[in-house]
XYZ file of C-alpha atoms in Angstrom:
523
model
C 24.802 -11.664 -5.660
C 21.271 -12.650 -4.813
C 18.609 -12.216 -7.853
C 16.020 -9.598 -7.536
C 12.348 -9.727 -8.119
C 10.027 -6.687 -8.742
C 6.488 -5.624 -8.552
C 4.101 -2.954 -10.130
C 1.695 -1.979 -7.302
C -0.991 -0.009 -9.076
C -3.213 1.228 -6.373
C -6.373 3.615 -6.369
C -4.238 6.770 -5.573
C -0.829 5.832 -6.782
C 1.573 3.624 -8.739
C 4.720 2.187 -7.284
C 7.480 0.070 -8.561
C 9.426 -1.932 -5.925
C 12.478 -4.246 -6.026
C 13.015 -6.863 -3.372
C 15.936 -9.112 -2.619
C 14.613 -12.978 -3.302
C 16.448 -14.457 -0.501
C 15.715 -11.881 2.489
C 12.672 -10.113 1.188
C 14.377 -6.866 1.884
C 13.210 -3.693 -0.180
C 16.076 -2.604 -2.201
C 14.472 0.389 -4.038
C 11.091 1.838 -5.133
C 9.525 4.883 -6.638
C 5.981 6.089 -6.299
C 3.850 8.304 -8.373
C 0.506 9.940 -7.191
C -2.576 8.914 -9.602
C -4.995 11.530 -10.056
C -8.553 10.472 -9.661
C -11.409 12.204 -11.634
C -14.935 12.950 -10.122
C -16.910 13.980 -13.085
C -20.432 13.626 -11.386
C -21.394 12.997 -7.600
C -20.574 9.477 -6.620
C -18.607 8.904 -9.940
C -14.940 7.789 -9.538
C -12.774 7.427 -12.731
C -8.912 7.146 -13.587
C -7.542 7.853 -17.001
C -5.985 4.369 -18.346
C -3.357 6.539 -20.082
C -2.347 8.241 -16.981
C -2.126 4.828 -15.176
C 0.384 3.707 -17.888
C 2.419 6.798 -17.735
C 2.827 6.542 -14.115
C 3.780 2.744 -14.411
C 6.373 3.768 -16.925
C 7.704 6.646 -14.888
C 7.940 4.293 -11.770
C 9.923 1.774 -13.624
C 12.200 4.355 -15.114
C 12.867 6.150 -11.752
C 13.391 2.957 -9.794
C 15.970 1.727 -12.599
C 17.800 5.192 -12.227
C 17.870 4.651 -8.211
C 19.268 1.226 -8.595
C 22.049 2.540 -10.796
C 22.999 5.196 -8.184
C 23.042 2.256 -5.532
C 25.453 0.334 -7.878
C 22.674 -2.267 -8.397
C 22.818 -3.983 -11.859
C 19.139 -4.015 -13.209
C 20.073 -7.287 -14.954
C 19.609 -8.942 -11.347
C 15.829 -8.481 -11.727
C 14.594 -11.727 -12.954
C 10.832 -11.419 -12.690
C 8.144 -8.674 -12.539
C 4.764 -9.193 -10.827
C 1.667 -7.011 -11.052
C -0.685 -6.145 -8.148
C -3.504 -3.869 -8.886
C -6.719 -2.227 -7.341
C -9.328 -4.831 -8.070
C -12.777 -4.342 -9.673
C -11.684 -1.189 -11.423
C -13.202 -1.696 -14.966
C -11.638 -0.837 -18.413
C -12.547 -1.368 -22.021
C -10.046 -0.597 -24.901
C -9.386 -1.128 -28.513
C -7.105 -3.700 -29.331
C -6.524 -2.462 -32.939
C -5.589 1.198 -31.937
C -4.533 0.352 -28.256
C -6.641 3.305 -27.002
C -8.993 3.229 -24.186
C -12.644 3.777 -24.889
C -13.587 5.378 -21.754
C -11.850 6.163 -18.458
C -11.498 3.404 -15.983
C -14.344 3.230 -13.620
C -12.825 2.769 -10.111
C -14.061 0.005 -7.771
C -15.825 2.412 -5.444
C -17.834 4.279 -8.144
C -21.706 4.546 -7.473
C -23.013 5.258 -10.834
C -24.324 1.809 -11.193
C -26.879 1.820 -8.390
C -29.736 1.966 -10.614
C -28.099 -0.900 -12.752
C -27.747 -3.029 -9.655
C -31.542 -2.464 -8.636
C -32.548 -3.503 -12.188
C -30.334 -6.723 -12.151
C -31.577 -7.671 -8.810
C -35.341 -7.086 -9.807
C -34.871 -9.676 -12.447
C -33.710 -12.486 -10.190
C -36.048 -14.940 -8.413
C -37.133 -13.470 -5.082
C -35.278 -10.225 -5.934
C -32.122 -11.411 -4.104
C -28.756 -9.598 -4.237
C -27.112 -12.998 -3.465
C -28.716 -14.649 -6.404
C -25.271 -15.442 -8.084
C -23.335 -16.160 -4.950
C -23.455 -19.928 -5.142
C -21.139 -19.419 -8.292
C -19.357 -16.201 -7.724
C -19.125 -15.810 -3.865
C -20.336 -12.301 -4.357
C -23.513 -10.240 -3.980
C -24.833 -8.100 -6.897
C -23.287 -4.929 -6.120
C -21.896 -1.579 -7.437
C -18.461 -2.892 -6.281
C -17.836 -5.571 -8.674
C -16.600 -5.165 -12.303
C -19.601 -6.842 -14.202
C -22.147 -4.081 -13.254
C -19.616 -1.401 -14.317
C -19.043 -3.290 -17.741
C -22.931 -3.348 -18.039
C -22.969 0.405 -17.570
C -20.236 1.030 -20.255
C -22.100 -1.219 -22.835
C -25.261 0.529 -22.102
C -23.989 4.249 -22.018
C -20.869 4.646 -24.164
C -21.348 4.426 -27.770
C -17.492 3.773 -28.555
C -17.579 0.717 -26.297
C -20.838 -0.595 -28.045
C -19.242 0.013 -31.657
C -15.980 -1.690 -30.556
C -17.956 -4.817 -29.176
C -19.813 -5.141 -32.508
C -16.861 -4.797 -34.577
C -14.988 -7.409 -32.472
C -12.348 -4.781 -31.573
C -13.101 -4.337 -27.770
C -11.024 -6.034 -25.016
C -12.245 -5.738 -21.199
C -10.115 -6.000 -18.306
C -9.311 -4.989 -14.683
C -6.201 -3.005 -14.163
C -3.821 -5.845 -14.277
C -5.064 -7.010 -17.716
C -4.491 -3.376 -18.945
C -0.951 -3.248 -17.642
C 0.174 -6.589 -18.679
C -1.314 -6.157 -22.116
C 0.402 -2.802 -22.485
C 3.856 -3.769 -21.229
C 3.936 -7.020 -23.432
C 3.384 -5.200 -26.668
C 0.006 -3.616 -26.688
C -1.651 -3.726 -30.027
C 1.362 -5.411 -31.356
C 1.088 -8.751 -29.602
C 0.184 -7.720 -26.167
C -0.917 -10.578 -23.880
C -4.687 -10.366 -22.646
C -4.863 -12.164 -19.492
C -5.995 -12.019 -15.808
C -5.367 -14.268 -12.868
C -8.001 -16.017 -10.787
C -7.904 -13.706 -7.912
C -8.803 -10.702 -10.040
C -11.277 -12.973 -12.171
C -13.090 -13.748 -9.125
C -14.079 -10.118 -8.511
C -15.944 -9.662 -11.694
C -19.385 -11.482 -11.047
C -18.749 -13.332 -14.409
C -16.313 -16.170 -13.071
C -17.266 -19.461 -11.394
C -15.032 -19.871 -8.369
C -15.562 -23.479 -8.306
C -14.699 -24.471 -12.140
C -12.008 -21.493 -12.333
C -13.288 -20.277 -15.547
C -15.752 -17.699 -17.103
C -19.391 -18.799 -16.844
C -21.648 -18.601 -19.983
C -24.731 -18.294 -17.787
C -23.248 -15.439 -15.778
C -22.048 -13.546 -18.768
C -25.561 -13.979 -20.177
C -27.112 -12.643 -17.144
C -25.101 -9.391 -17.436
C -25.240 -9.457 -21.389
C -21.495 -9.535 -21.632
C -19.951 -11.225 -24.803
C -17.427 -13.575 -23.723
C -14.899 -12.858 -26.465
C -13.928 -9.538 -24.837
C -12.800 -11.454 -21.679
C -9.150 -12.002 -20.919
C -7.833 -15.602 -20.722
C -7.553 -16.612 -16.956
C -4.319 -17.896 -15.710
C -2.790 -18.898 -12.315
C -1.325 -16.146 -10.076
C 2.328 -17.379 -10.562
C 3.406 -18.391 -14.143
C 5.149 -16.596 -17.017
C 2.486 -14.559 -18.948
C 4.856 -12.699 -21.344
C 7.915 -10.444 -21.331
C 8.495 -6.731 -20.971
C 8.807 -5.507 -24.566
C 10.822 -2.170 -23.969
C 12.908 -0.035 -21.671
C 15.719 -1.383 -19.333
C 13.826 -4.355 -18.244
C 13.043 -5.498 -22.041
C 12.937 -9.339 -21.942
C 12.268 -9.835 -18.210
C 9.270 -12.081 -17.720
C 5.983 -10.772 -16.128
C 5.262 -13.819 -14.169
C 3.204 -12.825 -11.206
C -0.414 -11.373 -11.094
C -2.595 -10.844 -7.877
C -5.272 -8.511 -6.909
C -3.837 -6.288 -4.192
C -5.535 -7.995 -1.278
C -4.504 -11.324 -2.382
C -1.073 -9.973 -2.830
C -0.874 -8.636 0.742
C -2.049 -12.100 2.076
C 0.745 -13.851 0.214
C 3.237 -10.994 1.199
C 2.127 -11.532 4.940
C 2.848 -15.195 4.328
C -0.813 -16.323 5.404
C -0.264 -19.589 3.603
C -2.100 -21.705 6.319
C -6.006 -22.124 6.674
C -7.058 -19.819 9.515
C -4.582 -17.065 9.101
C -5.883 -13.686 8.285
C -4.707 -10.084 7.507
C -6.162 -6.575 7.270
C -4.820 -3.988 4.778
C -5.545 -0.384 5.466
C -5.451 1.654 2.131
C -8.157 3.746 0.543
C -10.568 1.206 1.600
C -10.001 -1.537 4.292
C -9.783 -5.351 3.402
C -9.769 -8.166 5.808
C -8.874 -11.574 4.358
C -8.859 -14.918 5.945
C -7.346 -17.841 4.352
C -10.008 -20.995 4.276
C -7.800 -23.276 2.394
C -8.595 -25.277 -0.791
C -12.447 -25.244 -0.288
C -14.492 -21.997 -0.488
C -16.357 -21.207 2.487
C -19.767 -19.480 1.907
C -20.538 -16.673 4.286
C -23.984 -16.465 6.169
C -23.026 -13.204 7.662
C -22.384 -10.725 4.925
C -18.761 -11.448 3.892
C -17.789 -12.482 0.461
C -15.991 -15.639 -0.742
C -13.002 -15.043 -3.015
C -10.077 -16.658 -4.502
C -6.905 -15.849 -2.496
C -4.208 -17.226 -5.081
C -3.209 -20.077 -7.039
C 0.524 -20.119 -7.129
C 1.229 -22.094 -10.252
C -0.646 -23.811 -13.267
C -0.632 -27.171 -11.492
C -1.138 -25.927 -7.880
C -4.581 -25.822 -6.179
C -6.528 -22.634 -5.693
C -6.796 -21.262 -2.216
C -9.930 -19.452 -1.061
C -10.506 -16.618 1.370
C -13.361 -14.989 3.233
C -13.189 -11.203 2.805
C -14.767 -8.253 4.414
C -14.488 -5.179 2.421
C -14.788 -1.605 3.780
C -15.165 1.067 1.069
C -13.599 4.230 3.160
C -10.600 3.797 5.432
C -7.692 6.062 4.282
C -9.962 8.003 2.161
C -11.863 9.447 5.153
C -8.420 10.918 6.271
C -8.034 12.502 2.672
C -11.577 13.857 3.117
C -10.668 15.582 6.338
C -7.518 17.077 4.670
C -8.953 17.852 1.164
C -12.675 18.523 1.621
C -12.836 19.756 5.259
C -9.276 21.220 5.466
C -9.234 20.134 9.123
C -5.393 19.160 8.640
C -2.886 20.163 6.073
C -1.432 16.709 5.618
C -2.579 13.124 6.598
C 0.376 12.610 8.933
C -1.285 15.403 11.106
C -4.260 13.214 11.958
C -2.437 11.070 14.481
C -1.133 14.066 16.492
C -4.550 15.775 16.172
C -6.573 12.850 17.544
C -4.070 12.096 20.294
C -4.566 15.543 21.562
C -8.178 14.584 22.301
C -7.576 11.008 23.386
C -11.216 10.439 22.961
C -14.051 11.230 20.410
C -16.043 12.771 23.273
C -19.106 10.814 22.222
C -18.748 11.699 18.568
C -19.136 8.853 16.025
C -18.494 8.991 12.385
C -19.947 6.440 9.644
C -17.859 7.326 6.401
C -20.472 5.725 4.230
C -19.308 8.088 1.398
C -19.984 5.113 -1.180
C -22.583 3.306 0.687
C -21.654 0.437 3.069
C -19.858 -2.740 1.991
C -19.530 -5.714 4.080
C -21.471 -7.045 6.209
C -24.313 -4.730 5.078
C -23.896 -4.365 1.312
C -26.266 -1.240 1.493
C -25.718 1.275 -1.395
C -28.227 3.513 0.082
C -26.243 4.501 3.196
C -24.511 7.899 3.366
C -21.762 9.216 5.669
C -22.957 10.712 9.092
C -21.343 12.346 11.933
C -23.534 12.103 15.167
C -23.255 12.747 18.862
C -22.040 16.193 18.409
C -22.177 18.786 21.389
C -20.940 22.351 21.727
C -17.819 20.876 23.237
C -16.766 18.797 20.059
C -13.677 20.237 18.245
C -11.672 19.109 15.322
C -9.574 16.692 17.560
C -12.567 14.768 18.466
C -13.666 14.512 14.946
C -10.190 13.143 13.981
C -10.248 10.676 16.651
C -13.788 9.714 15.584
C -12.595 9.123 12.076
C -9.752 6.720 13.277
C -12.170 4.887 15.476
C -14.531 4.545 12.348
C -11.817 2.603 10.591
C -11.528 0.431 13.733
C -15.044 -0.166 14.256
C -15.588 -1.300 10.421
C -12.966 -3.793 10.744
C -14.592 -5.067 14.061
C -17.777 -5.639 12.292
C -16.026 -7.633 9.606
C -14.050 -9.693 12.226
C -17.152 -10.567 14.100
C -18.844 -11.796 10.916
C -15.664 -13.782 10.111
C -15.440 -15.495 13.387
C -19.191 -16.456 13.251
C -18.764 -18.075 9.615
C -15.483 -19.746 10.600
C -16.597 -20.714 14.194
C -12.887 -20.336 15.337
C -12.284 -16.742 16.794
C -9.070 -15.177 15.317
C -6.429 -14.983 18.024
C -4.226 -12.300 16.326
C -4.551 -9.986 13.339
C -1.847 -9.259 11.070
C -1.899 -5.730 9.496
C -0.381 -3.646 6.614
C -0.905 -0.850 4.343
C -0.247 2.821 4.432
C -2.272 3.687 7.450
C -0.608 1.107 9.869
C 2.416 3.799 10.431
C -0.182 5.304 12.499
C 0.523 3.927 16.086
C -2.584 5.643 17.519
C -4.808 3.863 15.045
C -3.073 0.519 15.709
C -3.459 0.689 19.397
C -7.122 1.711 18.786
C -7.652 -1.218 16.477
C -6.188 -3.607 19.359
C -8.482 -2.155 21.978
C -11.625 -2.299 19.807
C -10.916 -5.777 18.497
C -9.889 -7.042 21.975
C -6.984 -9.108 20.377
C -3.383 -8.293 19.455
C -2.606 -6.603 16.389
C 0.646 -7.227 14.702
C 2.422 -5.049 12.024
C 5.522 -6.164 10.142
C 8.431 -3.956 10.288
C 8.235 -4.150 6.507
C 4.919 -2.726 5.581
C 5.092 -3.279 1.911
C 3.398 -6.599 1.861
C 1.315 -6.072 -1.123
C 4.226 -5.462 -3.445
C 6.167 -8.259 -1.663
C 3.340 -10.769 -2.365
C 3.341 -9.984 -6.033
C 7.147 -10.189 -6.231
C 7.197 -13.571 -4.393
C 4.570 -14.974 -6.906
C 6.533 -13.561 -9.779
C 9.946 -14.944 -8.547
C 8.401 -18.383 -7.680
C 6.932 -18.999 -11.031
C 8.017 -22.072 -13.125
C 10.629 -21.142 -15.540
C 11.986 -18.193 -12.965
C 12.128 -19.975 -9.713
C 14.432 -17.610 -8.046
C 11.985 -17.347 -4.966
C 11.318 -20.349 -2.768
C 7.698 -20.201 -0.989
C 8.258 -23.572 1.013
C 7.372 -22.931 4.675
C 10.848 -23.750 5.977
C 12.312 -21.294 3.144
C 10.393 -18.143 3.948
C 12.403 -15.435 5.611
C 11.689 -14.230 9.233
C 9.935 -11.070 9.522
C 10.166 -8.736 12.648
C 6.879 -7.156 13.657
C 5.514 -4.764 16.092
C 2.786 -6.042 18.459
C -0.013 -3.916 19.882
C -1.768 -5.437 22.800
C -5.283 -4.356 23.900
C -4.989 -1.645 26.757
C -8.805 -1.083 27.656
C -11.277 -3.418 29.307
C -13.640 -5.621 27.154
C -16.717 -3.757 28.650
C -15.604 -0.362 27.532
C -14.762 -1.624 24.061
C -18.362 -3.323 23.791
C -20.030 -0.149 24.909
C -18.209 2.029 22.379
C -18.808 -0.693 19.749
C -22.652 -0.807 20.577
C -22.953 2.939 20.043
C -21.159 2.812 16.658
C -23.649 0.280 15.403
C -26.426 2.577 16.577
C -24.894 5.346 14.329
C -24.589 2.835 11.441
C -28.319 2.120 11.581
C -28.792 5.893 11.274
C -26.828 6.054 8.062
C -28.985 3.422 6.358
C -31.711 4.255 3.614
C -30.410 7.793 3.095
C -30.022 7.886 -0.600
C -32.235 5.896 -3.216
C -32.277 6.084 -7.017
C -35.609 7.710 -6.969
C -34.322 10.800 -5.650
C -30.939 12.371 -5.935
C -29.460 15.702 -4.875
C -27.750 17.966 -7.339
C -26.289 21.368 -6.981
C -29.790 22.712 -8.227
C -31.812 21.107 -5.446
C -33.642 17.938 -5.614
C -34.647 16.033 -8.682
C -36.261 12.975 -9.533
C -34.523 10.035 -11.297
C -31.291 8.294 -11.198
C -29.144 10.065 -13.618
């Protein structure tokens, strides 16, 4: 009987627990639970940390029940990995085990005025002032500015920090601390891939940086210990998996890079989830972008192994635009209808959709942008709008790929893809057409969870998964070839870029619109 490795995949809109065969990478069983997002104010996005853990426990329990129904002994699970939505920020009380505020989700915009204040105190008022150490611009996206907001605005957080009871973490830290005992000896750690998303971490020395912490007024004692992405951190304390080591930890996009087996310099993958994230492995030396991308740590697969870096382009809104069409506009009743609706039109008929609901991330890093739909005529209908929404995901990816090719000087010949949206065949064909290169989708699309399970199973002391290149399983894939000529692709892309410019500088912190009309001020 082959040993099994499992992964907790805690995403923006759902939590999943997935179990894989360590020899074939085959998915054996899984369970998924939707996670409710909270929108207390315009631009604010939160999640309840208790709900996060409730969904984790439910997924663990239900998956173990399914394994029993399949006559699979849960004792075959030798390791558990954690992969998580990155940048989402929590602070909790280590003595009570209670969160001190809701988790502030990565695409939350409440910190725009905080970002402006921080940038204003840098020499030259540069958003890239910390990039030489962190690889990141000062942006609402990253954890440190969310932590700043919590320290400035939440009395319970301030008091817990003063009384030395506060712990900060991204979602991985909260899950691992809770599963390894919580207030009764829980392990407070994160891995290098998640730490590199905080603006508090030096990606060269691989440690928290006192100067960065001072810049954001963050006390270092609340930070988790930084570990590699593949080692035993602790063991499950309760339930059917009690005693099983938690031995893998990767931010979701790094996990997808590992799950796509992009272990060689130059390989790249794009994940289509709530947002869209294109990562290119740049090897053991960080490449600093000159074209609006960020430099991040891809993975460090063992305490004594080198860190691998990646260039990343992040898009805030991808799958979220489909949910917006479903939930806010009621254009469709389910997300799966979008493909059929868009296919009915076969074109956007000159309609362009820039879904800058949370500003624009790479390569612009422009929080003032807002979503626009332009090029409308009396002929435009909901099918054209559905097509334009799918094109928007593809155009955003094209902008990132162009920047990546400029930074690396070597054009990407083929793009690996994964994530929930890749089941949409029309989207995948559109992506190949707009990029003018082949797009390859693995037949097993659960690459994010697979990456975390691989890291966990390969950890020293577990060693049930071999990551040597000649030991990796063969993965079948579906390939989409470009079907339109390059000239048409370039024309559509040029019009998209024109629409992007019209979305810029729409919102500022000086003026914000409320339900009662226009008011001055950022809060």
